[in-house]
PDB file of C-alpha atoms in Angstrom:
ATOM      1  CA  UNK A   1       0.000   0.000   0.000  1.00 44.00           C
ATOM      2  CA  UNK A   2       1.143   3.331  -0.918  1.00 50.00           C
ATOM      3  CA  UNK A   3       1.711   5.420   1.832  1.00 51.00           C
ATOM      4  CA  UNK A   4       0.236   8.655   1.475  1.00 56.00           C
ATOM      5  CA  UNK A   5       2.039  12.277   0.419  1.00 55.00           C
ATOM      6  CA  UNK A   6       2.144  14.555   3.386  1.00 60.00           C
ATOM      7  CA  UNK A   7       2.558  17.992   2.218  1.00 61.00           C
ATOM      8  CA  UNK A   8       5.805  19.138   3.708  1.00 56.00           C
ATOM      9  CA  UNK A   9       5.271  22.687   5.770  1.00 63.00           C
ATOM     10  CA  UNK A  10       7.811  25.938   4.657  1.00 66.00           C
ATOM     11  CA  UNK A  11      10.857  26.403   6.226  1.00 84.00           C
ATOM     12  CA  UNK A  12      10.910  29.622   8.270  1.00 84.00           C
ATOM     13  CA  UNK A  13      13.358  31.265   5.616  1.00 80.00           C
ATOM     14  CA  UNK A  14      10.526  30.063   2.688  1.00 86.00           C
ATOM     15  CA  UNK A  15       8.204  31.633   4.949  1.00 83.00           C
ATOM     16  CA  UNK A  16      10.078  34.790   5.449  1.00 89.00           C
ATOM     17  CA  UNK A  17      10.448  34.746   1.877  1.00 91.00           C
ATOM     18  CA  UNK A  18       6.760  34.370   1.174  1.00 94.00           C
ATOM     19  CA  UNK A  19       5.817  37.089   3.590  1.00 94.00           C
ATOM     20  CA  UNK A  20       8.480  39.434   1.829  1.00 96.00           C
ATOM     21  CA  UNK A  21       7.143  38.740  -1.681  1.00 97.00           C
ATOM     22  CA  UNK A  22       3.667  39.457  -0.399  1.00 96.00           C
ATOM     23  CA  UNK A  23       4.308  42.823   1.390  1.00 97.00           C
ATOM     24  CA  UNK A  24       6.178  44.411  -1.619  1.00 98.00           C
ATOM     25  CA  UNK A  25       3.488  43.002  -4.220  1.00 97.00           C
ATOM     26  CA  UNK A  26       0.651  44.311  -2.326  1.00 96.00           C
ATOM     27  CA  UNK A  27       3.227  47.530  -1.684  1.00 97.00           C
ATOM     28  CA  UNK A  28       3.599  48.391  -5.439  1.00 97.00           C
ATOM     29  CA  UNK A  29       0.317  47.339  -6.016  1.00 95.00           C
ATOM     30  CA  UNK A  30      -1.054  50.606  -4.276  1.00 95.00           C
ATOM     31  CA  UNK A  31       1.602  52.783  -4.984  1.00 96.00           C
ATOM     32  CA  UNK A  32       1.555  52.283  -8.699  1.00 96.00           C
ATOM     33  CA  UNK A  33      -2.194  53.221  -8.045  1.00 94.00           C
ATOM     34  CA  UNK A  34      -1.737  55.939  -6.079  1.00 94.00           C
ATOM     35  CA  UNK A  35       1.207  57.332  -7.737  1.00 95.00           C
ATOM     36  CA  UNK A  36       0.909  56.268 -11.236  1.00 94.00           C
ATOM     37  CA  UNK A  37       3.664  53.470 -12.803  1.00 96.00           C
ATOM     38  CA  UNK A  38       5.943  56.417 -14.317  1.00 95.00           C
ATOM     39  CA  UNK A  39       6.281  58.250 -10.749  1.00 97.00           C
ATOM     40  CA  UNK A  40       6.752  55.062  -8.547  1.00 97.00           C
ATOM     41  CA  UNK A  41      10.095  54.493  -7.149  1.00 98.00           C
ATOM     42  CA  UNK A  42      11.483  51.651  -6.134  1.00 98.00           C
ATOM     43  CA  UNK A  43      12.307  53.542  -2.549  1.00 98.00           C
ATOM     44  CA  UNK A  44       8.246  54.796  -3.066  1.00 98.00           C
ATOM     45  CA  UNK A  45       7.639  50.622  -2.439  1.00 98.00           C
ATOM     46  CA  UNK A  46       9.791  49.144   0.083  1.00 98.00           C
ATOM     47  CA  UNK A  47       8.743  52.366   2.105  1.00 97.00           C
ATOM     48  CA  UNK A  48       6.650  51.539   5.152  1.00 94.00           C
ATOM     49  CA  UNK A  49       6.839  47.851   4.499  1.00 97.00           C
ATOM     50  CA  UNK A  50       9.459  47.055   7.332  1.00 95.00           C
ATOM     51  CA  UNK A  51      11.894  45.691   4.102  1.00 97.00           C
ATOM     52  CA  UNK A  52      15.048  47.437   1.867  1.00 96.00           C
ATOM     53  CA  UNK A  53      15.960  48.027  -1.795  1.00 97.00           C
ATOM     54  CA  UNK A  54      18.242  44.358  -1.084  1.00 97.00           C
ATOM     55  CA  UNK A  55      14.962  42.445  -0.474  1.00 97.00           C
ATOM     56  CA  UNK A  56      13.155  44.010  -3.233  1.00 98.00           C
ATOM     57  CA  UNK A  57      15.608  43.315  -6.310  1.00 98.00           C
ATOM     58  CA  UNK A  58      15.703  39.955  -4.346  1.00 97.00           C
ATOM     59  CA  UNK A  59      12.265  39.433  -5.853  1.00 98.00           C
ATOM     60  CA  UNK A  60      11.974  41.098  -9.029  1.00 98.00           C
ATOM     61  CA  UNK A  61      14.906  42.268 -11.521  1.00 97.00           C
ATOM     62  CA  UNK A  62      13.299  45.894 -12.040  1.00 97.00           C
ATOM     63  CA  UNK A  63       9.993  47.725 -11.484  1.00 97.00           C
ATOM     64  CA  UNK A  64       8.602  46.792 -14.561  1.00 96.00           C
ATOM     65  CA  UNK A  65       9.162  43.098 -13.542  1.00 97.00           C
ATOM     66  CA  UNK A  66       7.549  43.953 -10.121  1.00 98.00           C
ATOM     67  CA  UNK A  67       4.070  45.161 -12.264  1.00 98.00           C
ATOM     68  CA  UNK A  68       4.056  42.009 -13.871  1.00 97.00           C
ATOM     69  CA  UNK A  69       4.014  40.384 -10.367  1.00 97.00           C
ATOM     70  CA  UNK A  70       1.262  42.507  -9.082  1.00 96.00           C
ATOM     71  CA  UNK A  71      -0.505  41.714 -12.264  1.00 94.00           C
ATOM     72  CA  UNK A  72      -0.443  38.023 -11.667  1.00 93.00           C
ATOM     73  CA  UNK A  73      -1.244  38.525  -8.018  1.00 92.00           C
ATOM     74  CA  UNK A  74      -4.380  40.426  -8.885  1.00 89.00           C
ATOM     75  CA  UNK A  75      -5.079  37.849 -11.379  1.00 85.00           C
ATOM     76  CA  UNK A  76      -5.093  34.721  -8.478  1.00 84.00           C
ATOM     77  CA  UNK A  77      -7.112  36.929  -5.806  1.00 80.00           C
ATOM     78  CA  UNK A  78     -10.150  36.653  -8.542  1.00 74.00           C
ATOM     79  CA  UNK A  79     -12.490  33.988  -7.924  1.00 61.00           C
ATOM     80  CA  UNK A  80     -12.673  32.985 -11.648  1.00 64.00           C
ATOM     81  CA  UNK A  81     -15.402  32.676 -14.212  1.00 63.00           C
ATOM     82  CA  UNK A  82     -14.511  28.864 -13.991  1.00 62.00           C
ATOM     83  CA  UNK A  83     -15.835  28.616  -9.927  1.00 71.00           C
ATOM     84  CA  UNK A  84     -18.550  31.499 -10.648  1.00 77.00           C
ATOM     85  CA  UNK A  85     -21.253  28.969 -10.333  1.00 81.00           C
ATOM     86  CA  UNK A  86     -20.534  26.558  -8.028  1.00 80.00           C
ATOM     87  CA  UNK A  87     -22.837  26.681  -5.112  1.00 79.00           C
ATOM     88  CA  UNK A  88     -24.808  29.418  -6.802  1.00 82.00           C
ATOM     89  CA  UNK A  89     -28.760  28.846  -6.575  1.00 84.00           C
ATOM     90  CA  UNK A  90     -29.187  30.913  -9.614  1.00 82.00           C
ATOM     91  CA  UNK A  91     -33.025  29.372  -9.987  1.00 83.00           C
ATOM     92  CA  UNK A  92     -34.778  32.754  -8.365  1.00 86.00           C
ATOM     93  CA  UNK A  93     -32.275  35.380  -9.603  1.00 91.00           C
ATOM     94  CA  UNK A  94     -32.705  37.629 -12.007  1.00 93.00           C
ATOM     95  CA  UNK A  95     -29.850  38.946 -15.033  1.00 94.00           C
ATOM     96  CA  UNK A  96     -29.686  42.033 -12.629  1.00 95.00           C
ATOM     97  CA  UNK A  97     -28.876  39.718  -9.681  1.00 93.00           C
ATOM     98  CA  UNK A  98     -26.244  37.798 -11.260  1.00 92.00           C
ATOM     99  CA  UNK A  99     -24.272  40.571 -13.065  1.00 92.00           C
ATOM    100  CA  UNK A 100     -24.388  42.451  -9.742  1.00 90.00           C
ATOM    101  CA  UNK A 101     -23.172  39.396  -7.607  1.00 86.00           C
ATOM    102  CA  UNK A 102     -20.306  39.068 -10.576  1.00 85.00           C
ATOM    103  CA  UNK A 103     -19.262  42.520  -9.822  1.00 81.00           C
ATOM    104  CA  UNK A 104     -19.109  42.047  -6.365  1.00 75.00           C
ATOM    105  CA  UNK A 105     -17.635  38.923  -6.330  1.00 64.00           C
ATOM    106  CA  UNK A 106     -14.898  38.489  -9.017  1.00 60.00           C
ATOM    107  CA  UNK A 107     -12.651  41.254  -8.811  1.00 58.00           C
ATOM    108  CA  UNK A 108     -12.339  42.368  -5.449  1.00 55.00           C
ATOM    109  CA  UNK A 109     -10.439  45.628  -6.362  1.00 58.00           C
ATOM    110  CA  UNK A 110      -9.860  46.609  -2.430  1.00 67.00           C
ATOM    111  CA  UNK A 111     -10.513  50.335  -3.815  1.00 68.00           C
ATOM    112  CA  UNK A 112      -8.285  50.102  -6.797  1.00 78.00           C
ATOM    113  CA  UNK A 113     -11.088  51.054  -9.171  1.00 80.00           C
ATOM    114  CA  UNK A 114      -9.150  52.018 -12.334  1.00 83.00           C
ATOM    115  CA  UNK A 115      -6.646  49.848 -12.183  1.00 89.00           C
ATOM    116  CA  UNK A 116      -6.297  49.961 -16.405  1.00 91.00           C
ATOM    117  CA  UNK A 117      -4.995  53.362 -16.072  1.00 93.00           C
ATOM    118  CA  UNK A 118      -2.018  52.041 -14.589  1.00 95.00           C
ATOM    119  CA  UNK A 119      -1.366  49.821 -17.075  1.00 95.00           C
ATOM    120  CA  UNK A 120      -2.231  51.801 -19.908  1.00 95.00           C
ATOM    121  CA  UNK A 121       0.325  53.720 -18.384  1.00 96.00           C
ATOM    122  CA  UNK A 122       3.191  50.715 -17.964  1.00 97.00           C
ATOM    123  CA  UNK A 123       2.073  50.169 -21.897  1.00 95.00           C
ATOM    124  CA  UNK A 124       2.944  53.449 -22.733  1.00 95.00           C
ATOM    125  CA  UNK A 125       6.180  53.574 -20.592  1.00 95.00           C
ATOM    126  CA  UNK A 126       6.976  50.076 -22.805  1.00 94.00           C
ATOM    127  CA  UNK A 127       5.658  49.849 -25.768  1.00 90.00           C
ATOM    128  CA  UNK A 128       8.529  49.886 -27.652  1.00 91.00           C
ATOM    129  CA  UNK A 129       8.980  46.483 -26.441  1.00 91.00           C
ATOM    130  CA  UNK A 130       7.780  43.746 -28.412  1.00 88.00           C
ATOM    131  CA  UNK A 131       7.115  41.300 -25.566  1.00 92.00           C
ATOM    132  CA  UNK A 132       5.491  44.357 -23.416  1.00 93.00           C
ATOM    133  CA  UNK A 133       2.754  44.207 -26.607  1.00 91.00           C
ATOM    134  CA  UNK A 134       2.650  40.397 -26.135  1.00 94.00           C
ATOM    135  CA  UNK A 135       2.386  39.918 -23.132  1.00 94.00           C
ATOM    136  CA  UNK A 136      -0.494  42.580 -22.658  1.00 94.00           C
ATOM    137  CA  UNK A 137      -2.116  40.547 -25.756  1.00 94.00           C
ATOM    138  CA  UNK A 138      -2.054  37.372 -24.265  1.00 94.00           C
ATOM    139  CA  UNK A 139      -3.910  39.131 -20.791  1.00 93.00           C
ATOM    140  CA  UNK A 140      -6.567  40.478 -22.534  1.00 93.00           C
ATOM    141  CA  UNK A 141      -7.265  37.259 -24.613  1.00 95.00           C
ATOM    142  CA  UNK A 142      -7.428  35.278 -21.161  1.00 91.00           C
ATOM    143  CA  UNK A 143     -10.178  37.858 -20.041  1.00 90.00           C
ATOM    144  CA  UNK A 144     -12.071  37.638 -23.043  1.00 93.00           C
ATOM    145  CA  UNK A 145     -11.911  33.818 -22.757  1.00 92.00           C
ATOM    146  CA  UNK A 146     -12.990  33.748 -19.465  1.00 88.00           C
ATOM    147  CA  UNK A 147     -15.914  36.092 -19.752  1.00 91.00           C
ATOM    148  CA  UNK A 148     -17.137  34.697 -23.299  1.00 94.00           C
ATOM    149  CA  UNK A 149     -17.396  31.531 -21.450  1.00 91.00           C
ATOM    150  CA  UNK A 150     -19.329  33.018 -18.777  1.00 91.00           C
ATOM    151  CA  UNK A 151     -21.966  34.793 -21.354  1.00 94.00           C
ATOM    152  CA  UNK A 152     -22.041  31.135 -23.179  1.00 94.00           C
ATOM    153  CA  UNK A 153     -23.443  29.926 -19.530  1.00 92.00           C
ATOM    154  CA  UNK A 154     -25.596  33.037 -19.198  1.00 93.00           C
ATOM    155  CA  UNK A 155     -27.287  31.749 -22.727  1.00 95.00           C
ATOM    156  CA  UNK A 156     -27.295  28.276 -21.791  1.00 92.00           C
ATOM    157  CA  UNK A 157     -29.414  28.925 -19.019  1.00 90.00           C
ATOM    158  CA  UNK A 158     -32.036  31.515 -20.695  1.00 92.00           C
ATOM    159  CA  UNK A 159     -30.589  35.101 -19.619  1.00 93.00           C
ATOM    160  CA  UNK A 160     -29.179  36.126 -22.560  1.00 96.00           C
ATOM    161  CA  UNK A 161     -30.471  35.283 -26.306  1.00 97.00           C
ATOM    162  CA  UNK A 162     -28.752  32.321 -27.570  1.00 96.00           C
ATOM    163  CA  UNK A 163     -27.945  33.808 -30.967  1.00 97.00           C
ATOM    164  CA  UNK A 164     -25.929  36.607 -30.463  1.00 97.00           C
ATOM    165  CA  UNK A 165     -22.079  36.463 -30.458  1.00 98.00           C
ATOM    166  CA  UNK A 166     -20.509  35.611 -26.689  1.00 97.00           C
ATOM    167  CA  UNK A 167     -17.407  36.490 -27.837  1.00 97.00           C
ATOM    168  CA  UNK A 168     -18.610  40.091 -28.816  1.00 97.00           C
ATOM    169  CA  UNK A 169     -20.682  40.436 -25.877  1.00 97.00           C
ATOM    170  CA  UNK A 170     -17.488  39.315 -23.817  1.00 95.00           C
ATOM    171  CA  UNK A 171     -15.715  42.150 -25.470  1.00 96.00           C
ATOM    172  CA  UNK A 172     -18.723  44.592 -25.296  1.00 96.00           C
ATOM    173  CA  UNK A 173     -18.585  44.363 -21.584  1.00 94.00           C
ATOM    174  CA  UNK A 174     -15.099  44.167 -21.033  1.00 92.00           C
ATOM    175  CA  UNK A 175     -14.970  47.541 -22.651  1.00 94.00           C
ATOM    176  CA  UNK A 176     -18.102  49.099 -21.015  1.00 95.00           C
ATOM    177  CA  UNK A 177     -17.386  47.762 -17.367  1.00 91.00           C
ATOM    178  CA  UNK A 178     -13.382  49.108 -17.727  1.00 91.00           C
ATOM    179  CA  UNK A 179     -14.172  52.185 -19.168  1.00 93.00           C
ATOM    180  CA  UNK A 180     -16.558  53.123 -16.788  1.00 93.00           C
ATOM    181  CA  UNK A 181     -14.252  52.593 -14.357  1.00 91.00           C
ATOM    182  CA  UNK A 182     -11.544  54.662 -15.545  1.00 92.00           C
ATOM    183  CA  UNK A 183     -14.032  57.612 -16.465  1.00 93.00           C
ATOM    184  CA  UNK A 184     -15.095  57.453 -12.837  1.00 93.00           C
ATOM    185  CA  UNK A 185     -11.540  57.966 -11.804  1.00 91.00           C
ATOM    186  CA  UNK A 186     -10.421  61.099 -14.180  1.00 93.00           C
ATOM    187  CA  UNK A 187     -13.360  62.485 -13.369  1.00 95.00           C
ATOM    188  CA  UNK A 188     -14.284  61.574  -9.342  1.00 94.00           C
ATOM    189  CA  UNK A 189     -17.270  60.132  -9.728  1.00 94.00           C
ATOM    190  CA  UNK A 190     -19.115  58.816  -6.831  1.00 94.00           C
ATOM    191  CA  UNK A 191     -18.127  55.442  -6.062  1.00 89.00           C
ATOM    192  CA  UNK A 192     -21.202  53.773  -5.947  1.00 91.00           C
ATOM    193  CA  UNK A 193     -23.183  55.711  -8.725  1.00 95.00           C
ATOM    194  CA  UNK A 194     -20.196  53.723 -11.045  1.00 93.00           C
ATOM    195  CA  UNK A 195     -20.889  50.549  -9.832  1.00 91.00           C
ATOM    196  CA  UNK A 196     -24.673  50.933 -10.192  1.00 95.00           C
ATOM    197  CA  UNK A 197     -23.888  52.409 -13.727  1.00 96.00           C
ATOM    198  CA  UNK A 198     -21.544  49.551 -14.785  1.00 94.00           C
ATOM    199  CA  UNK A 199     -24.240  46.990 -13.093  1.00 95.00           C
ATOM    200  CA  UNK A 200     -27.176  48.741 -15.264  1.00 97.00           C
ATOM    201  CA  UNK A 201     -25.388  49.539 -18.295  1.00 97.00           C
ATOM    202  CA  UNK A 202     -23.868  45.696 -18.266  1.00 96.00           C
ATOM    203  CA  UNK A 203     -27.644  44.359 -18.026  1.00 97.00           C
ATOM    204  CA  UNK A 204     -28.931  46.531 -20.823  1.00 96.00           C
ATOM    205  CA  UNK A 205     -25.598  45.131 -23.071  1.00 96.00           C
ATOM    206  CA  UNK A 206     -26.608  41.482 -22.403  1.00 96.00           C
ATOM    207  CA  UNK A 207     -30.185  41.757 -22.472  1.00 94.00           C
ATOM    208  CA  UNK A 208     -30.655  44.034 -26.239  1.00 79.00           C
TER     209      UNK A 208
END
């Protein structure tokens, strides 16, 4: 009999490590928000976080390697279109309903509302650089994957009319629900009157 695989707990310096990698992700995260990419120092990151320039190149070779990171780490704190409708009793809600519980429950954005200006801004800073373009290409193509698969479900189960495009709609509201977001952000909209916006405006999309 096989024995069974124990899964082996950190060492204290993986944990350290861990910790680290965390605090100057989440860091740059809000600084590149607050700040903007182009202004952001590397000095503007490690700041407050208890940790020094040393620990910081010990994780990523250069700023715009440290974006990347905060990219992916934004993309694992999203629950995922995939696990969207597991233990969902979607039987007495309405399009409305589900959109809303969508944007409330897939991208929690911890006030970060906006976040494409900062990487329109890394794309400007880089886009002389062929993998920059790439790389940015193959993001947006996951998203659009991802949600076309979602408005595929929303057809399959009578919310949304089973002829029209998902992959258009997927782009449609990619567009709309980003957009919105950044306008509310040049322009300091109220919060909330954005997300009710984006939550109406999404529901009109899917339901023409």
């Amino acid at each position: 009999m096989a024995s069974e695989k124990r899964e082996i707990p950190p060492t204290a310096w993986q944990a350290k490590r861990e910790a680290s990698y965390e605090a100057l992700v989440r860091s740059a995260m809000f600084r590149f928000y607050e700040k903007g990419y182009a202004a952001t120092r590397v000095e503007d990151i490690v700041a407050g976080t208890g940790y020094t320039s040393g620990a910081f190149y010990f994780h990523f070779k250069n700023k715009s390697d440290c974006f990347w990171h905060v990219v992916d780490y934004r993309q694992r704190r999203r629950r995922g279109w995939n696990a969207f409708w597991e233990g969902l009793d979607s039987s007495q809600m309405s399009l409305e309903d589900i959109v809303r519980y969508a944007q409330a429950g897939l991208t929690p954005d911890e006030g970060l509302s906006g976040w494409t200006l900062v990487m329109s801004e890394h794309f400007q800073q880089h886009r002389d650089d062929p993998g920059v373009a790439e790389r940015f290409a193959r993001l947006c193509e996951g998203w659009i994957r991802a949600q076309t698969a979602f408005v595929s479900e929303l057809q399959h189960r009578g919310w949304v009319n089973p002829s029209r495009d998902p992959e258009i709609l997927a782009m449609q509201l990619l567009s709309f629900i980003e957009g919105l977001a950044v306008h509310g952000v040049v322009f300091s909209l109220d919060a909330e009157a954005v997300r009710h916006a984006q939550v109406d405006g999404a529901v009109r999309l899917l339901s023409d």
